[in-house]
Amino acid sequence: VVTQTRSFSTGAEMLKMSCWAVVGDVLNSNKPAFQVVNKLRENDKIVHLVNPRDTEGKCFTSLQAAPQPIDVVDLIISPKVGPSIVEEMIELDIKNLFIQPGAGSEEIIHKCHTHGISVHQGCVLVEL
């Protein structure tokens, strides 16, 4: 168990941060991930597009492939994929995870808390 003495970020604090990675079906205009990307960009955020299933080379397939540093990861993908994304966050020392509705799981939250990653469950489209 890793224990760290650090302050955790709230959702409101995360929304003030400038560099985001949105993980999901970010290129499909019919999907919420696409709308989240646009909302963040409209609010002057740097947004890296990450889709582990991308085969066309139009976005990053991992957090490791995206430019660093990343302030916040926005998870808007199947909860089955989420734990592997959190593993990447641990390796890259990314400390903020914004989980969109339907993307979270107890495993994801537990893994984040164990490794000192701040978690906010909410919706960028509503909160920003």
CSV table of C-alpha atoms in Angstrom, one decimal:
chain,number,residue,atom,x,y,z
A,1,VAL,CA,0.0,0.0,0.0
A,2,VAL,CA,1.3,3.4,-1.0
A,3,THR,CA,0.5,6.2,1.4
A,4,GLN,CA,1.2,9.8,0.5
A,5,THR,CA,0.7,13.0,2.3
A,6,ARG,CA,-0.8,15.3,-0.4
A,7,SER,CA,-3.9,17.3,-0.8
A,8,PHE,CA,-6.5,15.9,-3.2
A,9,SER,CA,-8.1,17.9,-6.0
A,10,THR,CA,-11.8,18.4,-6.1
A,11,GLY,CA,-13.8,18.3,-9.4
A,12,ALA,CA,-13.9,22.2,-9.4
A,13,GLU,CA,-10.1,22.3,-9.0
A,14,MET,CA,-9.7,19.8,-11.8
A,15,LEU,CA,-11.8,21.9,-14.1
A,16,LYS,CA,-9.4,24.8,-13.6
A,17,MET,CA,-6.5,22.8,-14.8
A,18,SER,CA,-5.2,23.3,-18.3
A,19,CYS,CA,-4.0,20.0,-19.9
A,20,TRP,CA,-6.4,17.1,-20.3
A,21,ALA,CA,-6.4,13.7,-21.9
A,22,VAL,CA,-9.9,12.5,-22.8
A,23,VAL,CA,-10.0,8.7,-23.0
A,24,GLY,CA,-12.9,7.3,-25.0
A,25,ASP,CA,-14.5,7.3,-28.5
A,26,VAL,CA,-13.2,10.8,-29.0
A,27,LEU,CA,-13.5,11.0,-32.8
A,28,ASN,CA,-17.1,9.8,-33.1
A,29,SER,CA,-19.4,12.9,-33.2
A,30,ASN,CA,-22.3,10.8,-32.0
A,31,LYS,CA,-20.5,9.9,-28.7
A,32,PRO,CA,-20.3,12.0,-25.5
A,33,ALA,CA,-16.5,11.8,-25.5
A,34,PHE,CA,-16.5,13.9,-28.7
A,35,GLN,CA,-18.7,16.5,-27.0
A,36,VAL,CA,-16.5,16.5,-23.9
A,37,VAL,CA,-13.4,17.2,-26.0
A,38,ASN,CA,-15.2,20.2,-27.7
A,39,LYS,CA,-16.4,21.6,-24.4
A,40,LEU,CA,-12.9,21.5,-22.9
A,41,ARG,CA,-11.5,23.1,-26.0
A,42,GLU,CA,-14.2,25.8,-25.9
A,43,ASN,CA,-12.9,26.6,-22.4
A,44,ASP,CA,-9.3,27.0,-23.6
A,45,LYS,CA,-8.0,23.6,-22.4
A,46,ILE,CA,-5.3,21.7,-24.1
A,47,VAL,CA,-6.9,18.3,-24.9
A,48,HIS,CA,-5.1,15.1,-26.0
A,49,LEU,CA,-7.4,12.5,-27.7
A,50,VAL,CA,-6.9,9.0,-26.4
A,51,ASN,CA,-8.7,5.9,-27.7
A,52,PRO,CA,-7.1,2.5,-27.0
A,53,ARG,CA,-9.0,1.0,-29.9
A,54,ASP,CA,-8.0,3.6,-32.6
A,55,THR,CA,-6.6,1.9,-35.7
A,56,GLU,CA,-6.5,4.9,-38.0
A,57,GLY,CA,-3.7,6.8,-36.2
A,58,LYS,CA,-6.0,9.9,-35.7
A,59,CYS,CA,-5.5,9.9,-31.9
A,60,PHE,CA,-3.2,8.4,-29.2
A,61,THR,CA,-3.8,4.8,-28.2
A,62,SER,CA,-2.4,5.3,-24.8
A,63,LEU,CA,-1.6,8.0,-22.2
A,64,GLN,CA,2.1,7.1,-22.6
A,65,ALA,CA,1.9,8.1,-26.3
A,66,ALA,CA,0.4,11.5,-25.5
A,67,PRO,CA,2.5,14.6,-24.7
A,68,GLN,CA,3.3,15.0,-21.1
A,69,PRO,CA,2.6,16.4,-18.6
A,70,ILE,CA,-1.2,15.8,-18.3
A,71,ASP,CA,-3.0,17.5,-15.5
A,72,VAL,CA,-6.3,15.5,-15.7
A,73,VAL,CA,-7.5,12.3,-17.4
A,74,ASP,CA,-11.2,12.3,-18.3
A,75,LEU,CA,-12.4,8.7,-18.4
A,76,ILE,CA,-15.4,8.3,-20.7
A,77,ILE,CA,-14.9,4.6,-21.8
A,78,SER,CA,-16.0,1.2,-20.6
A,79,PRO,CA,-15.3,0.5,-16.9
A,80,LYS,CA,-13.6,-2.7,-18.1
A,81,VAL,CA,-10.9,-0.6,-19.8
A,82,GLY,CA,-10.6,1.9,-16.9
A,83,PRO,CA,-8.2,0.0,-14.7
A,84,SER,CA,-5.5,-0.2,-17.4
A,85,ILE,CA,-5.8,3.5,-17.9
A,86,VAL,CA,-5.3,4.1,-14.1
A,87,GLU,CA,-2.2,1.8,-14.4
A,88,GLU,CA,-0.8,4.2,-17.0
A,89,MET,CA,-1.7,7.2,-14.8
A,90,ILE,CA,0.3,5.6,-11.9
A,91,GLU,CA,3.3,5.0,-14.2
A,92,LEU,CA,3.2,8.6,-15.5
A,93,ASP,CA,2.4,10.2,-12.1
A,94,ILE,CA,-0.8,11.7,-13.3
A,95,LYS,CA,-2.7,12.6,-10.2
A,96,ASN,CA,-6.3,13.6,-11.3
A,97,LEU,CA,-9.0,11.5,-12.7
A,98,PHE,CA,-12.4,12.8,-13.8
A,99,ILE,CA,-14.8,9.9,-14.3
A,100,GLN,CA,-17.8,10.5,-16.5
A,101,PRO,CA,-21.2,8.8,-15.8
A,102,GLY,CA,-21.0,5.1,-16.6
A,103,ALA,CA,-17.2,4.9,-16.8
A,104,GLY,CA,-16.4,4.2,-13.2
A,105,SER,CA,-16.1,1.1,-11.1
A,106,GLU,CA,-15.1,0.2,-7.5
A,107,GLU,CA,-11.9,-1.2,-8.9
A,108,ILE,CA,-10.9,2.1,-10.6
A,109,ILE,CA,-11.7,4.1,-7.5
A,110,HIS,CA,-9.9,1.8,-5.1
A,111,LYS,CA,-6.8,1.7,-7.4
A,112,CYS,CA,-6.8,5.5,-7.5
A,113,HIS,CA,-7.2,5.9,-3.8
A,114,THR,CA,-4.4,3.4,-3.1
A,115,HIS,CA,-2.0,5.3,-5.3
A,116,GLY,CA,-2.9,8.9,-4.3
A,117,ILE,CA,-4.9,9.8,-7.4
A,118,SER,CA,-7.7,12.3,-6.9
A,119,VAL,CA,-11.0,11.1,-8.2
A,120,HIS,CA,-14.1,13.1,-9.2
A,121,GLN,CA,-17.2,11.5,-10.6
A,122,GLY,CA,-19.2,13.9,-12.6
A,123,CYS,CA,-19.9,15.3,-16.1
A,124,VAL,CA,-17.7,17.9,-17.8
A,125,LEU,CA,-20.6,18.9,-20.0
A,126,VAL,CA,-22.7,19.9,-16.9
A,127,GLU,CA,-20.0,21.2,-14.6
A,128,LEU,CA,-17.8,23.3,-17.0
